[in-house]
Amino acid sequence: MAQAVDHRSNWLLASLEPDDLAYLEPYLEVVILPKGTVLYEAGDIIQFIYFPHDAIMGVINVLKEGQAVEVASFGREGMLGLISAIASREAFGRYKVEVPGSASRIDIRRLLEAMAARPKLRQLIRRYSEALLVQTFQSVSCNAVHTAESRCCNWILSTRDRIGEDLLPLTHADLAEFLGVQRSTVSTILRSFQMQGLITQQRGGIIITNRAGLEAMGCECYERVREVYARLLPMPLSWADHKRGQQEPF
C-alpha cells in the first residue's frame, strides 16, 4: 500500500541529518492506516516501527475485566513501537490506529542497526524517549487530578496539532474511549463547547472555531508537553514559538 508521501512528513524523520535520513530511506516504506487498525496486541512480537505522518496511534492497556485504558498516543512528532521493543521486542499493550492516515514504517532490525551505526540518530531517539516519558508522566497526573472538560480540550488541541487541520475526524465515541469516560459525558462537554463558540459539531467530526478559547479552558498539561518536546527535539518553529491564542499548529 505504499504511497508517494514524503517520509519527512514525520517530524522526527524530518529533523534527521541528510546523511542519516539517506541511510534509513531504503528501508522505509509508506503505509496507509485505516481507523481502528490494530497493529499489535499485548505480547505480540514487534516487527515494524511506525513514524506517523497524519495518522494518530494509541497504546491501550486492556485489563482482565475487559476495560481498556489509553496509556499514550503518538502522532507526527514521534514514533510508535521502539521504546517497548528494545529489550523483549514484545508489545506491552494494544497498539491501535485512532485517527486514520499515513505513516512511514521500518523493520525494527534495520532501525536498531542504524542506531548502532549513526550516533546522531541514536541521540535523537534518546531525546525523544525522554520527551515521551515526560508526556506519559504528565498524562498520568492529568488523568488523576484534572476534569474531563480540561482533558477533552487537551485531546482536541493535540489532535489538531498532529493532523494540521481544524476539522477533526473525532466522534463522541472516540473521545469517550480516549478520555475513559461515558459517551454521554462527552456529549454534554461538546454541547457546552459548541454553545461557547469553541467548536462546531458535524456528523463524524468536530471543527475548531476558537483555539484560544480551548487553550484557556484546558489544563497546564497541554502546554507542559509542548514545552518539553520543543526543548528536547528540533520541532518546527511554530511549535517552539507557540504562544497561547495563536492559530498555528505545532
GROMACS .gro file of C-alpha atoms in nm:
model
  250
    1MET     CA    1   0.000   0.000   0.000
    2ALA     CA    2   0.295   0.233  -0.049
    3GLN     CA    3   0.207   0.590  -0.146
    4ALA     CA    4   0.407   0.884  -0.281
    5VAL     CA    5   0.428   1.061   0.054
    6ASP     CA    6   0.742   1.228   0.186
    7HIS     CA    7   0.892   1.046   0.485
    8ARG     CA    8   0.973   1.391   0.624
    9SER     CA    9   0.603   1.441   0.696
   10ASN     CA   10   0.707   1.286   1.027
   11TRP     CA   11   0.896   1.544   1.230
   12LEU     CA   12   1.150   1.303   1.377
   13LEU     CA   13   1.249   1.187   1.030
   14ALA     CA   14   1.243   1.546   0.904
   15SER     CA   15   1.487   1.652   1.177
   16LEU     CA   16   1.749   1.390   1.087
   17GLU     CA   17   2.074   1.494   0.927
   18PRO     CA   18   2.050   1.437   0.549
   19ASP     CA   19   2.302   1.153   0.558
   20ASP     CA   20   2.117   0.982   0.845
   21LEU     CA   21   1.787   1.002   0.658
   22ALA     CA   22   1.958   0.874   0.343
   23TYR     CA   23   2.088   0.579   0.547
   24LEU     CA   24   1.734   0.489   0.659
   25GLU     CA   25   1.544   0.572   0.342
   26PRO     CA   26   1.600   0.245   0.152
   27TYR     CA   27   1.432   0.060   0.440
   28LEU     CA   28   1.140   0.299   0.496
   29GLU     CA   29   0.802   0.238   0.335
   30VAL     CA   30   0.484   0.444   0.348
   31VAL     CA   31   0.166   0.268   0.458
   32ILE     CA   32  -0.195   0.383   0.479
   33LEU     CA   33  -0.357   0.306   0.814
   34PRO     CA   34  -0.738   0.288   0.836
   35LYS     CA   35  -0.905   0.390   1.159
   36GLY     CA   36  -0.933   0.105   1.408
   37THR     CA   37  -0.644  -0.097   1.266
   38VAL     CA   38  -0.478  -0.297   1.544
   39LEU     CA   39  -0.106  -0.305   1.473
   40TYR     CA   40  -0.015  -0.522   1.772
   41GLU     CA   41  -0.182  -0.687   2.068
   42ALA     CA   42  -0.009  -0.720   2.405
   43GLY     CA   43   0.262  -0.984   2.382
   44ASP     CA   44   0.294  -0.969   2.002
   45ILE     CA   45   0.647  -0.954   1.868
   46ILE     CA   46   0.710  -0.611   1.720
   47GLN     CA   47   0.837  -0.626   1.363
   48PHE     CA   48   0.788  -0.268   1.240
   49ILE     CA   49   0.839   0.074   1.396
   50TYR     CA   50   0.592   0.339   1.277
   51PHE     CA   51   0.660   0.709   1.216
   52PRO     CA   52   0.315   0.871   1.176
   53HIS     CA   53   0.251   1.145   0.920
   54ASP     CA   54  -0.111   1.246   0.980
   55ALA     CA   55  -0.227   0.926   1.150
   56ILE     CA   56  -0.260   0.912   1.528
   57MET     CA   57  -0.195   0.588   1.713
   58GLY     CA   58  -0.252   0.488   2.073
   59VAL     CA   59  -0.119   0.230   2.316
   60ILE     CA   60  -0.409   0.082   2.510
   61ASN     CA   61  -0.389  -0.131   2.822
   62VAL     CA   62  -0.669  -0.390   2.820
   63LEU     CA   63  -0.743  -0.516   3.172
   64LYS     CA   64  -0.856  -0.869   3.259
   65GLU     CA   65  -1.212  -0.749   3.320
   66GLY     CA   66  -1.219  -0.603   2.969
   67GLN     CA   67  -1.178  -0.235   3.048
   68ALA     CA   68  -0.947  -0.050   2.809
   69VAL     CA   69  -0.736   0.249   2.913
   70GLU     CA   70  -0.524   0.457   2.678
   71VAL     CA   71  -0.168   0.485   2.812
   72ALA     CA   72  -0.009   0.704   2.542
   73SER     CA   73  -0.077   0.846   2.197
   74PHE     CA   74   0.158   0.913   1.907
   75GLY     CA   75   0.144   1.149   1.610
   76ARG     CA   76   0.380   1.310   1.363
   77GLU     CA   77   0.602   1.435   1.645
   78GLY     CA   78   0.719   1.083   1.729
   79MET     CA   79   0.724   0.713   1.658
   80LEU     CA   80   0.546   0.403   1.781
   81GLY     CA   81   0.694   0.071   1.887
   82LEU     CA   82   1.063   0.114   1.956
   83ILE     CA   83   1.062   0.204   2.325
   84SER     CA   84   0.877  -0.114   2.424
   85ALA     CA   85   1.075  -0.332   2.186
   86ILE     CA   86   1.440  -0.256   2.263
   87ALA     CA   87   1.477  -0.547   2.505
   88SER     CA   88   1.195  -0.801   2.474
   89ARG     CA   89   1.054  -0.685   2.136
   90GLU     CA   90   0.708  -0.754   2.281
   91ALA     CA   91   0.420  -0.507   2.264
   92PHE     CA   92   0.304  -0.416   2.613
   93GLY     CA   93  -0.048  -0.321   2.508
   94ARG     CA   94  -0.283  -0.292   2.213
   95TYR     CA   95  -0.132  -0.062   1.950
   96LYS     CA   96  -0.424   0.085   1.758
   97VAL     CA   97  -0.484   0.348   1.489
   98GLU     CA   98  -0.712   0.614   1.640
   99VAL     CA   99  -0.714   0.868   1.356
  100PRO     CA  100  -0.662   0.733   1.002
  101GLY     CA  101  -0.377   0.849   0.784
  102SER     CA  102  -0.034   0.755   0.661
  103ALA     CA  103   0.294   0.664   0.828
  104SER     CA  104   0.645   0.556   0.740
  105ARG     CA  105   0.748   0.222   0.882
  106ILE     CA  106   1.076   0.037   0.910
  107ASP     CA  107   1.176  -0.311   1.019
  108ILE     CA  108   1.294  -0.286   1.380
  109ARG     CA  109   1.615  -0.474   1.299
  110ARG     CA  110   1.710  -0.213   1.040
  111LEU     CA  111   1.640   0.072   1.280
  112LEU     CA  112   1.845  -0.086   1.560
  113GLU     CA  113   2.132  -0.140   1.316
  114ALA     CA  114   2.109   0.225   1.210
  115MET     CA  115   2.109   0.343   1.571
  116ALA     CA  116   2.425   0.144   1.636
  117ALA     CA  117   2.596   0.291   1.329
  118ARG     CA  118   2.468   0.652   1.338
  119PRO     CA  119   2.543   0.844   1.664
  120LYS     CA  120   2.324   1.146   1.581
  121LEU     CA  121   2.026   0.921   1.506
  122ARG     CA  122   2.085   0.738   1.834
  123GLN     CA  123   2.097   1.066   2.027
  124LEU     CA  124   1.777   1.193   1.863
  125ILE     CA  125   1.589   0.878   1.962
  126ARG     CA  126   1.720   0.903   2.318
  127ARG     CA  127   1.592   1.259   2.341
  128TYR     CA  128   1.257   1.151   2.201
  129SER     CA  129   1.241   0.871   2.459
  130GLU     CA  130   1.286   1.128   2.735
  131ALA     CA  131   1.014   1.351   2.590
  132LEU     CA  132   0.778   1.054   2.565
  133LEU     CA  133   0.847   0.962   2.928
  134VAL     CA  134   0.757   1.316   3.037
  135GLN     CA  135   0.442   1.303   2.821
  136THR     CA  136   0.335   0.977   2.986
  137PHE     CA  137   0.416   1.113   3.334
  138GLN     CA  138   0.207   1.423   3.262
  139SER     CA  139  -0.079   1.215   3.123
  140VAL     CA  140  -0.098   1.001   3.438
  141SER     CA  141  -0.108   1.315   3.653
  142CYS     CA  142  -0.367   1.478   3.428
  143ASN     CA  143  -0.598   1.177   3.434
  144ALA     CA  144  -0.579   1.168   3.813
  145VAL     CA  145  -0.649   1.531   3.901
  146HIS     CA  146  -0.793   1.727   3.608
  147THR     CA  147  -1.151   1.744   3.488
  148ALA     CA  148  -1.291   1.564   3.188
  149GLU     CA  149  -1.359   1.905   3.030
  150SER     CA  150  -0.994   2.009   3.056
  151ARG     CA  151  -0.869   1.675   2.928
  152CYS     CA  152  -1.113   1.691   2.637
  153CYS     CA  153  -0.972   2.033   2.543
  154ASN     CA  154  -0.622   1.887   2.551
  155TRP     CA  155  -0.717   1.596   2.327
  156ILE     CA  156  -0.890   1.821   2.073
  157LEU     CA  157  -0.591   2.057   2.063
  158SER     CA  158  -0.328   1.785   2.038
  159THR     CA  159  -0.525   1.615   1.759
  160ARG     CA  160  -0.538   1.942   1.568
  161ASP     CA  161  -0.163   1.988   1.613
  162ARG     CA  162  -0.092   1.639   1.487
  163ILE     CA  163  -0.307   1.643   1.173
  164GLY     CA  164  -0.268   2.013   1.094
  165GLU     CA  165  -0.637   2.084   1.027
  166ASP     CA  166  -0.926   2.238   1.220
  167LEU     CA  167  -1.165   1.966   1.101
  168LEU     CA  168  -1.101   1.670   1.329
  169PRO     CA  169  -1.236   1.321   1.248
  170LEU     CA  170  -1.332   1.259   1.611
  171THR     CA  171  -1.666   1.117   1.720
  172HIS     CA  172  -1.822   1.123   2.066
  173ALA     CA  173  -1.740   0.753   2.096
  174ASP     CA  174  -1.375   0.819   2.008
  175LEU     CA  175  -1.332   1.086   2.272
  176ALA     CA  176  -1.511   0.876   2.532
  177GLU     CA  177  -1.262   0.594   2.471
  178PHE     CA  178  -0.960   0.825   2.477
  179LEU     CA  179  -1.072   1.001   2.796
  180GLY     CA  180  -1.202   0.693   2.976
  181VAL     CA  181  -1.549   0.841   3.036
  182GLN     CA  182  -1.906   0.766   2.930
  183ARG     CA  183  -2.018   0.876   2.585
  184SER     CA  184  -2.297   1.079   2.746
  185THR     CA  185  -2.031   1.275   2.938
  186VAL     CA  186  -1.854   1.363   2.614
  187SER     CA  187  -2.182   1.467   2.452
  188THR     CA  188  -2.251   1.706   2.739
  189ILE     CA  189  -1.899   1.852   2.721
  190LEU     CA  190  -1.905   1.904   2.345
  191ARG     CA  191  -2.251   2.060   2.360
  192SER     CA  192  -2.115   2.309   2.613
  193PHE     CA  193  -1.810   2.381   2.396
  194GLN     CA  194  -2.035   2.446   2.098
  195MET     CA  195  -2.261   2.680   2.295
  196GLN     CA  196  -1.949   2.877   2.397
  197GLY     CA  197  -1.838   2.907   2.034
  198LEU     CA  198  -1.528   2.693   2.077
  199ILE     CA  199  -1.625   2.423   1.826
  200THR     CA  200  -1.897   2.324   1.587
  201GLN     CA  201  -2.008   1.966   1.552
  202GLN     CA  202  -2.093   1.778   1.237
  203ARG     CA  203  -2.155   1.416   1.155
  204GLY     CA  204  -1.838   1.221   1.227
  205GLY     CA  205  -1.627   1.519   1.324
  206ILE     CA  206  -1.554   1.839   1.514
  207ILE     CA  207  -1.446   2.177   1.375
  208ILE     CA  208  -1.235   2.404   1.596
  209THR     CA  209  -1.364   2.762   1.577
  210ASN     CA  210  -1.182   2.918   1.874
  211ARG     CA  211  -0.845   2.764   1.953
  212ALA     CA  212  -0.755   3.032   2.207
  213GLY     CA  213  -1.074   2.960   2.398
  214LEU     CA  214  -0.998   2.587   2.408
  215GLU     CA  215  -0.647   2.658   2.533
  216ALA     CA  216  -0.787   2.881   2.807
  217MET     CA  217  -1.021   2.601   2.920
  218GLY     CA  218  -0.755   2.331   2.905
  219CYS     CA  219  -0.518   2.246   3.188
  220GLU     CA  220  -0.145   2.306   3.217
  221CYS     CA  221  -0.061   1.961   3.079
  222TYR     CA  222  -0.110   2.050   2.712
  223GLU     CA  223   0.142   2.336   2.729
  224ARG     CA  224   0.378   2.138   2.951
  225VAL     CA  225   0.410   1.856   2.697
  226ARG     CA  226   0.459   2.101   2.410
  227GLU     CA  227   0.733   2.282   2.601
  228VAL     CA  228   0.919   1.957   2.672
  229TYR     CA  229   0.909   1.846   2.308
  230ALA     CA  230   1.023   2.191   2.192
  231ARG     CA  231   1.314   2.184   2.438
  232LEU     CA  232   1.435   1.830   2.371
  233LEU     CA  233   1.369   1.792   1.999
  234PRO     CA  234   1.416   2.003   1.684
  235MET     CA  235   1.043   2.059   1.639
  236PRO     CA  236   0.900   2.306   1.382
  237LEU     CA  237   0.934   2.672   1.477
  238SER     CA  238   0.558   2.711   1.507
  239TRP     CA  239   0.570   2.459   1.794
  240ALA     CA  240   0.873   2.604   1.969
  241ASP     CA  241   0.748   2.962   1.934
  242HIS     CA  242   0.387   2.881   2.020
  243LYS     CA  243   0.206   3.128   2.243
  244ARG     CA  244  -0.144   3.099   2.377
  245GLY     CA  245  -0.402   3.222   2.130
  246GLN     CA  246  -0.203   3.165   1.812
  247GLN     CA  247  -0.367   2.960   1.539
  248GLU     CA  248  -0.056   2.782   1.411
  249PRO     CA  249  -0.021   2.406   1.466
  250PHE     CA  250   0.280   2.262   1.647
   0.00000   0.00000   0.00000
